[in-house]
Short mmCIF file of C-alpha atoms in Angstrom, two decimals:
data_model
loop_
_atom_site.label_atom_id
_atom_site.label_comp_id
_atom_site.label_asym_id
_atom_site.label_seq_id
_atom_site.Cartn_x
_atom_site.Cartn_y
_atom_site.Cartn_z
CA UNK R 190 233.91 144.31 -16.04
CA UNK R 191 230.32 143.75 -14.87
CA UNK R 192 228.02 141.30 -16.66
CA UNK R 193 225.49 143.09 -18.93
CA UNK R 194 221.91 143.11 -17.67
CA UNK R 195 219.61 141.00 -19.86
CA UNK R 196 216.51 142.60 -21.32
CA UNK R 197 213.51 140.76 -19.84
CA UNK R 198 211.61 141.19 -23.10
CA UNK R 199 214.14 138.95 -24.85
CA UNK R 200 213.95 135.91 -22.58
CA UNK R 201 213.87 132.71 -24.59
CA UNK R 202 215.10 134.48 -27.72
CA UNK R 203 217.73 131.76 -28.16
CA UNK R 204 214.83 129.61 -29.38
CA UNK R 205 213.72 132.07 -32.06
CA UNK R 206 215.05 129.79 -34.79
CA UNK R 207 213.19 126.72 -33.53
CA UNK R 208 210.04 126.00 -35.55
CA UNK R 209 207.97 124.61 -32.71
CA UNK R 210 204.93 126.14 -30.99
CA UNK R 211 205.47 128.99 -28.55
CA UNK R 212 201.81 130.00 -27.98
CA UNK R 213 198.55 128.21 -28.70
CA UNK R 214 195.91 130.90 -28.19
CA UNK R 215 192.47 129.56 -27.21
CA UNK R 216 190.83 132.95 -26.70
CA UNK R 217 188.43 131.72 -29.40
CA UNK R 218 188.24 128.02 -28.42
CA UNK R 219 186.73 127.01 -31.75
CA UNK R 220 189.51 128.67 -33.74
CA UNK R 221 192.86 128.16 -31.93
CA UNK R 222 195.82 130.26 -33.09
CA UNK R 223 199.15 128.46 -33.01
CA UNK R 224 202.29 130.59 -33.27
CA UNK R 225 205.80 129.18 -33.45
CA UNK R 226 208.93 130.69 -31.90
CA UNK R 227 210.22 132.46 -35.04
CA UNK R 228 206.84 134.12 -35.62
CA UNK R 229 206.38 135.07 -31.96
CA UNK R 230 209.78 136.74 -31.67
CA UNK R 231 209.36 138.51 -35.01
CA UNK R 232 206.02 139.90 -33.79
CA UNK R 233 207.60 141.14 -30.54
CA UNK R 234 210.33 142.87 -32.58
CA UNK R 235 207.69 144.41 -34.84
CA UNK R 236 205.85 145.74 -31.78
CA UNK R 237 209.09 147.20 -30.37
CA UNK R 238 209.78 148.95 -33.69
CA UNK R 239 206.18 150.18 -33.86
CA UNK R 240 206.38 151.73 -30.40
CA UNK R 241 209.60 153.53 -31.28
CA UNK R 242 208.11 154.72 -34.59
CA UNK R 243 205.15 156.06 -32.60
CA UNK R 244 207.58 158.29 -30.69
CA UNK R 245 207.79 156.41 -27.40
CA UNK R 246 211.18 156.45 -25.68
CA UNK R 247 212.80 154.12 -23.12
CA UNK R 248 211.39 154.72 -19.64
CA UNK R 249 207.95 155.82 -20.88
CA UNK R 250 204.87 153.73 -20.15
CA UNK R 251 202.10 152.07 -22.12
CA UNK R 252 198.97 150.37 -20.75
CA UNK R 253 197.64 146.92 -21.66
CA UNK R 254 193.90 146.54 -21.01
CA UNK R 255 193.48 143.19 -22.74
CA UNK R 256 192.12 139.77 -21.94
CA UNK R 257 194.33 136.68 -22.28
CA UNK R 258 195.37 136.59 -25.93
CA UNK R 259 198.44 136.41 -28.12
CA UNK R 260 198.45 140.18 -28.65
CA UNK R 261 198.89 140.78 -24.91
CA UNK R 262 202.17 138.85 -25.02
CA UNK R 263 203.42 140.58 -28.17
CA UNK R 264 202.77 143.99 -26.61
CA UNK R 265 204.21 143.06 -23.22
CA UNK R 266 207.49 141.57 -24.43
CA UNK R 267 207.82 143.92 -27.41
CA UNK R 268 207.55 146.99 -25.17
CA UNK R 269 210.25 145.72 -22.84
CA UNK R 270 212.56 145.06 -25.81
CA UNK R 271 212.25 148.75 -26.61
CA UNK R 272 212.91 149.79 -23.01
CA UNK R 273 209.29 150.95 -22.73
CA UNK R 274 207.47 149.94 -19.54
CA UNK R 275 204.23 147.97 -19.99
CA UNK R 276 201.56 148.51 -17.34
CA UNK R 277 199.09 145.59 -17.24
CA UNK R 278 195.62 146.75 -16.14
CA UNK R 279 193.00 144.46 -14.61
CA UNK R 280 190.18 143.95 -17.11
CA UNK R 281 187.60 143.38 -14.37
CA UNK R 282 188.39 146.62 -12.58
CA UNK R 283 185.66 149.29 -12.58
CA UNK R 284 186.05 152.24 -14.91
CA UNK R 285 187.13 154.55 -12.05
CA UNK R 286 189.99 152.23 -11.06
CA UNK R 287 191.14 151.78 -14.66
CA UNK R 288 191.22 155.52 -15.11
CA UNK R 289 193.08 155.97 -11.83
CA UNK R 290 195.79 153.46 -12.86
CA UNK R 291 196.17 155.11 -16.28
CA UNK R 292 196.61 158.52 -14.64
CA UNK R 293 198.83 157.28 -11.83
CA UNK R 294 201.18 155.45 -14.22
CA UNK R 295 201.19 158.36 -16.67
CA UNK R 296 200.77 156.00 -19.61
CA UNK R 297 201.09 157.59 -23.05
CA UNK R 298 199.21 154.93 -25.01
CA UNK R 299 196.89 152.04 -24.17
CA UNK R 300 196.28 148.82 -26.10
CA UNK R 301 192.84 147.47 -25.30
CA UNK R 302 190.16 144.96 -26.21
CA UNK R 303 187.45 146.72 -28.18
CA UNK R 304 184.85 145.99 -25.52
CA UNK R 305 186.96 147.77 -22.90
CA UNK R 306 187.62 151.01 -24.79
CA UNK R 307 184.85 152.77 -22.85
CA UNK R 308 186.79 152.23 -19.60
CA UNK R 309 189.61 154.53 -20.74
CA UNK R 310 189.81 158.31 -20.39
CA UNK R 311 188.88 160.07 -23.63
CA UNK R 312 192.14 162.03 -23.74
CA UNK R 313 194.42 158.95 -23.66
CA UNK R 314 195.29 157.52 -27.09
CA UNK R 315 194.51 153.84 -27.57
CA UNK R 316 194.93 151.06 -30.09
CA UNK R 317 191.83 148.86 -30.36
CA UNK R 318 193.16 145.33 -30.73
CA UNK R 319 189.80 144.08 -32.03
CA UNK R 320 189.00 146.81 -34.56
CA UNK R 321 188.20 145.67 -38.09
CA UNK R 322 188.66 147.70 -41.24
CA UNK R 323 192.23 148.97 -41.37
CA UNK R 324 193.25 146.62 -38.54
CA UNK R 325 194.99 149.31 -36.45
CA UNK R 326 196.79 146.76 -34.27
CA UNK R 327 198.58 145.07 -37.18
CA UNK R 328 199.19 148.45 -38.81
CA UNK R 329 200.85 149.65 -35.61
CA UNK R 330 203.57 147.04 -35.93
CA UNK R 331 206.71 147.76 -37.94
CA UNK R 332 208.16 144.41 -39.13
CA UNK R 333 211.89 144.04 -39.27
CA UNK R 334 214.97 143.36 -37.12
CA UNK R 335 215.33 145.18 -33.82
CA UNK R 336 218.29 145.81 -31.54
CA UNK R 337 216.89 145.52 -28.00
CA UNK R 338 217.39 148.19 -25.38
CA UNK R 339 220.31 147.48 -23.03
CA UNK R 340 219.00 148.07 -19.49
CA UNK R 341 221.03 149.44 -16.59
CA UNK R 342 221.00 147.60 -13.26
CA UNK R 343 217.78 149.06 -11.87
CA UNK R 344 215.93 149.92 -15.06
CA UNK R 345 212.23 149.05 -14.72
CA UNK R 346 210.97 146.29 -17.02
CA UNK R 347 207.22 146.34 -16.22
CA UNK R 348 204.84 147.84 -13.68
CA UNK R 349 201.97 145.67 -12.44
CA UNK R 350 199.50 147.02 -9.91
CA UNK R 351 198.73 145.11 -6.73
CA UNK R 352 195.18 144.24 -5.81
CA UNK R 353 194.80 147.20 -3.48
CA UNK R 354 193.40 145.24 -0.52
CA UNK R 355 194.49 148.07 1.78
CA UNK R 356 193.46 150.98 -0.46
CA UNK R 357 194.15 152.00 -4.04
CA UNK R 358 196.24 149.64 -6.17
CA UNK R 359 199.99 150.21 -5.92
CA UNK R 360 202.32 150.13 -8.90
CA UNK R 361 205.29 147.82 -8.30
CA UNK R 362 208.51 148.73 -10.13
CA UNK R 363 210.00 145.42 -11.33
CA UNK R 364 213.41 145.51 -12.97
CA UNK R 365 214.91 143.64 -15.92
CA UNK R 366 217.71 142.34 -13.69
CA UNK R 367 215.44 141.04 -10.93
CA UNK R 368 212.84 139.37 -13.10
CA UNK R 369 215.22 137.80 -15.59
CA UNK R 370 216.76 136.12 -12.53
CA UNK R 371 213.30 135.18 -11.26
CA UNK R 372 212.20 133.64 -14.58
CA UNK R 373 215.44 131.69 -15.03
CA UNK R 374 215.41 130.46 -11.42
CA UNK R 375 211.81 129.22 -11.45
CA UNK R 376 212.12 127.66 -14.90
CA UNK R 377 215.24 125.77 -13.81
CA UNK R 378 213.82 124.66 -10.46
CA UNK R 379 210.64 123.34 -12.10
CA UNK R 380 212.49 121.66 -14.95
CA UNK R 381 210.90 123.43 -17.93
CA UNK R 382 212.11 122.07 -21.27
CA UNK R 383 211.24 122.03 -24.97
CA UNK R 384 208.74 119.17 -24.66
CA UNK R 385 206.64 120.92 -22.00
CA UNK R 386 203.22 122.39 -22.62
CA UNK R 387 201.78 124.56 -19.86
CA UNK R 388 198.17 125.72 -19.67
CA UNK R 389 197.53 129.28 -18.44
CA UNK R 390 193.98 130.43 -17.67
CA UNK R 391 194.70 132.96 -14.90
CA UNK R 392 194.65 136.59 -16.12
CA UNK R 393 197.91 137.77 -17.66
CA UNK R 394 197.77 141.07 -15.78
CA UNK R 395 198.37 139.08 -12.57
CA UNK R 396 201.86 137.99 -11.50
CA UNK R 397 200.99 134.29 -11.30
CA UNK R 398 200.09 133.95 -14.98
CA UNK R 399 202.91 136.14 -16.23
CA UNK R 400 205.46 134.18 -14.19
CA UNK R 401 204.18 131.07 -15.94
CA UNK R 402 204.61 132.65 -19.38
CA UNK R 403 208.18 133.70 -18.62
CA UNK R 404 209.05 130.18 -17.38
CA UNK R 405 207.65 128.72 -20.60
CA UNK R 406 209.73 131.06 -22.77
CA UNK R 407 212.94 130.43 -20.79
CA UNK R 408 212.44 126.68 -21.22
CA UNK R 409 211.60 126.85 -24.91
CA UNK R 410 208.26 125.28 -24.01
CA UNK R 411 204.74 126.02 -25.30
CA UNK R 412 201.90 127.82 -23.50
CA UNK R 413 198.26 126.89 -24.00
CA UNK R 414 196.58 130.24 -23.35
CA UNK R 415 192.91 130.43 -22.34
CA UNK R 416 190.92 133.66 -22.21
CA UNK R 417 189.59 132.71 -18.77
CA UNK R 418 189.18 129.68 -16.55
CA UNK R 419 186.21 127.50 -17.39
CA UNK R 420 186.50 124.05 -15.77
CA UNK R 421 185.17 121.96 -18.62
CA UNK R 422 187.05 123.78 -21.37
CA UNK R 423 190.18 123.65 -19.21
CA UNK R 424 189.94 119.87 -18.92
CA UNK R 425 189.26 119.53 -22.64
CA UNK R 426 192.37 121.64 -23.38
CA UNK R 427 194.54 119.47 -21.11
CA UNK R 428 193.42 116.38 -23.01
CA UNK R 429 193.54 117.80 -26.53
CA UNK R 430 196.91 119.53 -26.21
CA UNK R 431 198.51 116.97 -23.87
CA UNK R 432 199.43 119.58 -21.29
CA UNK R 433 202.39 118.59 -19.09
CA UNK R 434 202.36 121.45 -16.54
CA UNK R 435 199.38 122.81 -14.59
CA UNK R 436 199.34 125.68 -12.15
CA UNK R 437 196.64 127.41 -10.16
CA UNK R 438 195.11 128.15 -6.80
CA UNK R 439 193.54 125.21 -4.91
CA UNK R 440 190.08 126.44 -5.91
CA UNK R 441 190.91 125.83 -9.58
CA UNK R 442 191.89 122.23 -8.89
CA UNK R 443 188.79 121.69 -6.74
CA UNK R 444 186.59 122.92 -9.60
CA UNK R 445 188.37 120.61 -12.05
CA UNK R 446 187.77 117.61 -9.80
CA UNK R 447 184.07 118.45 -9.58
CA UNK R 448 183.73 117.65 -13.32
CA UNK R 449 183.70 113.94 -12.57
CA UNK R 450 181.73 112.95 -15.66
CA UNK R 451 184.39 114.53 -17.90
CA UNK R 452 187.53 113.18 -16.23
CA UNK R 453 186.34 109.66 -15.44
CA UNK R 454 188.31 107.03 -17.34
CA UNK R 455 190.77 109.54 -18.88
CA UNK R 456 194.53 108.92 -18.81
CA UNK R 457 196.47 111.98 -17.65
CA UNK R 458 199.80 110.27 -17.14
CA UNK R 459 201.43 112.83 -19.48
CA UNK R 460 201.06 115.56 -16.80
CA UNK R 461 204.39 115.84 -14.94
CA UNK R 462 203.89 118.86 -12.67
CA UNK R 463 200.97 120.53 -10.86
CA UNK R 464 201.69 123.60 -8.74
CA UNK R 465 199.27 125.12 -6.24
CA UNK R 466 199.58 128.54 -4.65
CA UNK R 467 197.63 131.40 -3.15
CA UNK R 468 196.07 129.39 -0.29
CA UNK R 469 196.70 126.18 1.65
CA UNK R 470 195.47 122.97 0.01
CA UNK R 471 193.92 120.16 2.05
CA UNK R 472 195.22 116.59 2.15
CA UNK R 473 191.98 115.43 0.55
CA UNK R 474 192.45 117.82 -2.40
CA UNK R 475 196.11 116.89 -2.87
CA UNK R 476 195.26 113.17 -2.77
CA UNK R 477 192.52 113.60 -5.38
CA UNK R 478 194.80 115.65 -7.65
CA UNK R 479 197.43 112.92 -7.30
CA UNK R 480 194.89 110.30 -8.33
CA UNK R 481 193.83 112.29 -11.38
CA UNK R 482 197.44 113.02 -12.41
CA UNK R 483 199.28 109.90 -11.21
CA UNK R 484 202.73 110.84 -12.56
CA UNK R 485 202.63 114.50 -11.61
CA UNK R 486 204.77 116.05 -8.91
CA UNK R 487 202.43 118.20 -6.82
CA UNK R 488 204.15 121.29 -5.46
CA UNK R 489 202.87 124.04 -3.18
CA UNK R 490 204.24 127.42 -4.28
CA UNK R 491 204.40 130.90 -2.76
CA UNK R 492 205.34 134.37 -3.89
CA UNK R 493 204.38 138.03 -3.84
CA UNK R 494 204.40 140.76 -6.48
CA UNK R 495 206.90 142.82 -4.52
CA UNK R 496 209.40 140.07 -3.62
CA UNK R 497 208.85 137.65 -6.56
CA UNK R 498 207.87 134.00 -6.81
CA UNK R 499 211.50 132.86 -6.62
CA UNK R 500 211.62 132.72 -2.81
CA UNK R 501 211.29 128.98 -2.15
CA UNK R 502 212.14 125.93 -4.22
CA UNK R 503 213.58 122.42 -4.04
CA UNK R 504 216.18 121.42 -1.48
CA UNK R 505 219.73 122.01 -2.84
CA UNK R 506 220.71 118.43 -1.92
CA UNK R 507 217.52 116.96 -3.34
CA UNK R 508 215.86 116.10 -0.02
CA UNK R 509 212.14 115.38 -0.47
CA UNK R 510 209.82 118.30 0.16
CA UNK R 511 207.28 117.67 2.97
CA UNK R 512 203.64 117.82 1.99
CA UNK R 513 202.20 121.37 2.22
CA UNK R 514 205.65 122.99 2.40
CA UNK R 515 206.22 125.92 0.04
CA UNK R 516 209.83 124.82 -0.15
CA UNK R 517 213.40 125.54 0.84
CA UNK R 518 214.86 129.06 0.65
CA UNK R 519 216.23 129.81 -2.81
CA UNK R 520 219.89 130.86 -2.66
CA UNK R 521 220.29 134.62 -2.43
CA UNK R 522 217.14 135.24 -0.40
CA UNK R 523 217.09 136.06 3.30
CA UNK R 524 214.04 135.65 5.53
CA UNK R 525 212.81 136.69 8.96
CA UNK R 526 209.60 135.52 10.62
CA UNK R 527 208.32 138.23 12.95
CA UNK R 528 205.75 137.07 15.50
CA UNK R 529 204.66 137.38 19.10
CA UNK R 530 206.35 134.17 20.27
CA UNK R 531 209.86 135.48 19.62
CA UNK R 532 211.32 132.13 18.52
CA UNK R 533 211.51 133.14 14.85
CA UNK R 534 209.73 130.04 13.54
CA UNK R 535 206.25 131.55 13.11
CA UNK R 536 205.15 134.99 12.05
CA UNK R 537 204.92 137.56 9.28
CA UNK R 538 207.50 136.98 6.56
CA UNK R 539 210.09 139.70 5.95
CA UNK R 540 212.31 139.34 2.87
CA UNK R 541 215.57 140.53 1.37
CA UNK R 542 216.48 139.08 -2.02
CA UNK R 543 217.53 139.50 -5.67
CA UNK R 544 213.94 139.38 -6.98
CA UNK R 545 212.78 142.40 -4.98
CA UNK R 546 210.99 145.30 -6.63
CA UNK R 547 212.68 148.70 -6.81
CA UNK R 548 209.79 150.24 -4.91
CA UNK R 549 206.22 151.48 -5.37
CA UNK R 550 205.68 153.96 -8.19
CA UNK R 551 204.77 157.42 -6.97
CA UNK R 552 204.06 156.08 -3.47
CA UNK R 553 206.99 156.58 -1.07
CA UNK R 554 204.67 156.54 1.96
CA UNK R 555 203.56 152.95 1.32
CA UNK R 556 207.13 151.89 0.60
CA UNK R 557 208.27 153.36 3.92
CA UNK R 558 205.47 151.49 5.69
CA UNK R 559 206.35 148.13 4.15
CA UNK R 560 210.16 148.39 4.02
CA UNK R 561 211.70 148.32 7.50
CA UNK R 562 215.47 148.52 7.97
CA UNK R 563 216.02 146.98 4.55
CA UNK R 564 213.47 144.17 5.07
CA UNK R 565 210.20 144.02 3.12
CA UNK R 566 207.08 143.14 5.10
CA UNK R 567 205.09 140.74 2.88
CA UNK R 568 202.02 140.68 5.13
CA UNK R 569 201.97 136.87 4.82
CA UNK R 570 202.22 134.55 7.82
CA UNK R 571 204.50 131.53 7.47
CA UNK R 572 206.02 128.93 9.77
CA UNK R 573 209.32 127.06 9.63
CA UNK R 574 209.69 123.48 10.81
CA UNK R 575 212.63 122.02 12.74
CA UNK R 576 214.35 120.93 9.50
CA UNK R 577 214.15 124.38 7.87
CA UNK R 578 211.20 123.90 5.50
CA UNK R 579 208.67 126.75 5.22
CA UNK R 580 204.86 126.59 5.20
CA UNK R 581 202.27 129.22 4.24
CA UNK R 582 199.67 129.87 6.97
CA UNK R 583 197.67 132.81 5.59
CA UNK R 584 197.49 136.54 5.12
CA UNK R 585 198.07 138.55 8.28
CA UNK R 586 195.08 140.66 7.18
CA UNK R 587 192.85 137.56 7.18
CA UNK R 588 193.66 136.62 10.77
CA UNK R 589 191.00 137.56 13.32
CA UNK R 590 190.71 137.35 17.11
CA UNK R 591 187.94 135.41 18.84
CA UNK R 592 187.83 135.35 22.65
CA UNK R 593 191.50 136.31 22.71
CA UNK R 594 192.54 133.52 20.31
CA UNK R 595 194.16 134.21 16.94
CA UNK R 596 192.27 132.38 14.18
CA UNK R 597 193.92 131.93 10.79
CA UNK R 598 191.13 130.97 8.37
CA UNK R 599 193.46 128.79 6.32
CA UNK R 600 194.08 126.50 9.30
CA UNK R 601 190.34 126.04 9.89
CA UNK R 602 189.64 125.51 6.19
CA UNK R 603 192.26 122.77 5.94
CA UNK R 604 190.72 121.03 8.94
CA UNK R 605 187.22 121.27 7.44
CA UNK R 606 188.35 120.00 4.03
CA UNK R 607 189.72 116.84 5.62
CA UNK R 608 186.11 115.74 5.94
CA UNK R 609 185.46 113.38 3.00
CA UNK R 610 182.14 115.08 2.14
CA UNK R 611 183.54 118.63 1.95
CA UNK R 612 184.90 119.72 -1.43
CA UNK R 613 185.69 123.32 -0.43
CA UNK R 614 185.48 125.44 2.70
CA UNK R 615 185.99 129.14 3.38
CA UNK R 616 185.94 130.66 6.86
CA UNK R 617 185.23 134.35 7.48
CA UNK R 618 184.81 136.44 10.65
CA UNK R 619 181.53 137.92 11.83
CA UNK R 620 181.28 140.55 14.60
CA UNK R 621 180.12 139.30 17.99
CA UNK R 622 179.36 141.39 21.09
CA UNK R 623 180.94 138.90 23.49
CA UNK R 624 183.75 137.18 21.55
CA UNK R 625 184.62 140.15 19.26
CA UNK R 626 184.65 137.91 16.15
CA UNK R 627 183.28 134.43 15.51
CA UNK R 628 183.88 132.13 12.52
CA UNK R 629 181.24 131.36 9.90
CA UNK R 630 181.92 128.70 7.25
CA UNK R 631 180.79 128.52 3.63
CA UNK R 632 180.85 124.91 2.44
CA UNK R 633 180.69 123.27 -0.98
CA UNK R 634 179.80 119.66 -0.23
CA UNK R 635 180.48 116.66 -2.37
CA UNK R 636 177.69 115.96 -4.89
CA UNK R 637 175.02 113.75 -3.39
CA UNK R 638 176.39 114.03 0.14
CA UNK R 639 173.94 113.99 3.09
CA UNK R 640 176.24 116.37 5.02
CA UNK R 641 174.50 118.68 7.51
CA UNK R 642 175.62 121.75 9.41
CA UNK R 643 175.63 119.78 12.65
CA UNK R 644 177.91 117.17 11.11
CA UNK R 645 180.33 119.93 10.05
CA UNK R 646 180.36 121.41 13.56
CA UNK R 647 180.87 117.97 15.13
CA UNK R 648 183.84 117.33 12.79
CA UNK R 649 185.32 120.69 13.84
CA UNK R 650 184.98 120.04 17.56
CA UNK R 651 186.61 116.64 17.15
CA UNK R 652 189.57 117.93 15.13
CA UNK R 653 190.34 121.47 16.28
CA UNK R 654 190.26 123.74 19.34
CA UNK R 655 186.70 124.72 20.30
CA UNK R 656 187.24 128.42 19.52
CA UNK R 657 187.79 127.49 15.84
CA UNK R 658 184.53 125.68 15.16
CA UNK R 659 182.18 127.57 12.80
CA UNK R 660 179.21 128.98 14.67
CA UNK R 661 177.21 128.90 11.48
CA UNK R 662 177.57 126.72 8.36
CA UNK R 663 176.25 127.95 5.02
CA UNK R 664 176.09 125.46 2.14
CA UNK R 665 176.66 126.89 -1.35
CA UNK R 666 176.85 125.34 -4.81
CA UNK R 667 180.01 127.29 -5.66
CA UNK R 668 182.31 129.86 -4.10
CA UNK R 669 182.62 133.29 -5.74
CA UNK R 670 185.93 134.10 -7.43
CA UNK R 671 187.63 137.45 -7.83
CA UNK R 672 189.37 138.69 -10.95
CA UNK R 673 192.50 136.56 -10.48
CA UNK R 674 190.72 133.29 -9.75
CA UNK R 675 191.00 133.38 -5.96
CA UNK R 676 188.07 133.07 -3.58
CA UNK R 677 186.36 136.43 -3.09
CA UNK R 678 186.56 136.56 0.70
CA UNK R 679 185.22 140.09 0.86
CA UNK R 680 182.00 139.06 -0.87
CA UNK R 681 181.60 136.08 1.48
CA UNK R 682 182.34 138.19 4.55
CA UNK R 683 179.69 140.71 3.48
CA UNK R 684 177.18 137.89 3.01
CA UNK R 685 178.06 136.42 6.41
CA UNK R 686 177.52 139.78 8.08
CA UNK R 687 174.10 140.02 6.46
CA UNK R 688 173.19 136.55 7.68
CA UNK R 689 174.33 137.40 11.19
CA UNK R 690 172.08 140.43 11.51
CA UNK R 691 168.84 139.83 13.40
CA UNK R 692 165.73 139.86 11.28
CA UNK R 693 163.97 143.19 11.58
CA UNK R 694 160.17 143.48 11.23
CA UNK R 695 159.07 145.10 8.03
CA UNK R 696 157.32 148.44 8.58
CA UNK R 697 153.62 148.33 7.88
#
C-alpha cells in the first residue's frame, strides 16, 4: 500500500500544541504581533473552513495580493489545507500584469492589502485584509476543527508565477508531494530546530521567502517577518529578537555591512547560519559576513522555482563544503551540464528530481521548450569541480559575447569585489560596433575610499583576461533592487546604454 501524500498546508502541524512563537509579524515595526503555534494553526484551519463555506472546492484557485504579513501565511497554508490552490501575486507588479495573472490563473477570489485593491479587475471578488468596520477578513474565517484535504500524487499545492524575464510570467504548478519533500529536506539539511529564529524580509510571493517559511514550520522554529527589507530595521530585528538564521542575496548582506555605525561593537555570536543565493558572493563579502557573525556557518545556496531549492546540500559523509560551492547533489536529483566544451563539467544545468514542478499552467509551449527528453533546462550556468562539488556561474541569459569571448558578469563582479575598496559591483553589456558587446561596471565603493575609475580598470587588467575589463566605470551610492531584492540588471543595462550613446547637439 502506497504512503499517503502529505498536505503541504499542514507542515509543522505536529507542533500545534506547543505554546511557543511561530510568527513574529513586524509589518508594523512599532507594534509587533506575536502568534504561537496553537493560534497559528487554528487560524489556518479557520481560513480553510471559511474558503469551503464560501463555496470554493478543491482544485480551484484564490489569489493573494498581500505584503509580508501574518494574514498572508494564514491564507496560504489555510487554502492548501482545503485543497484550494493559492496563487501569490507580486505586489510591485503593474496593474496590467496583476490583472493578467488573475485572468490567466482563473482565480475565483483575491485577498489583498487595501492599498492594492485598485490593481484588481472590478469583476473579481476580493477580501480587503485592511478594511475596518466589519473587519471582512476576520469575518471570512470560520473557527473550528478542520479535516485537511488528502491530496493525490500530483495534486497542485500552490501556483507561483515566475518573473517573466523572457515574456509574460509563467505559472508553475507545484505539488503537495514535491514541496513537502523539499521543505523537509531543506529543513533537515540546514538543521532547523525549536530554538531557531529566522528573519524573512524577502517578499512572500517569491520562492526564496516561502521556502524559508516552510523550513521554519517543519523545524518548529519561529519566523521574524518583515514587511520589506530595510537595512537598519533588519539589523535592529536581528539584535532584538536574537535571530539565529539569516538568508538573502549577497546584495542584502552587503547593505547590512554598510551600516557600520549600527553593527560596530555588537555581539552576534547567537547567529548560527547565514545562507546566500541568487548571485555569486565575493571572498571579501564572505569574510566580512564571517567577521560580523563569528559563529555562523556561511552557505551558498541555489534553486529555481521549477526544480526547487532542494537540489544541492551538505556532503552525505560530512566532507567540508568548498567556499563558493552551492553544495553536493541531494539524493534523488540527477544533473547534466550542457555546454560547448563537451566534458560535462561546465554548462547550462538540466535537472530531473523529486522537487520538480508538474508543468507550466496553461502554457504547454513553454514547457515543451524547457523540458527536453525528460530533463528540465534551468537556464542557469554551473560548473563541477574534480571532486564533484557544484558552483553557480550565472544566468545563461546574462552571458554576453565580446570579441568572440563569452563573458559571464558574475565572474567579472567577483573579481572586482576582491578589491578592498569595492563594496558592490555589477557588470552589464553595452553594444559596440567592433566588439559586439563591451562590459560597463557600476561600482559602490567603500565609504571614504579614494577609488577612481582608472584604479578599477588597473585592478581588472591585473586579475582577469583583458576582454573582461570594464570599458567604463560608473560610481553609484547604491544599486537598484527589483521586487524580490535582487539587483535590477535591466535598469542598469538601460542606464549604461544611455551613457554609451554619443552626445547629440540640442536643436536650436
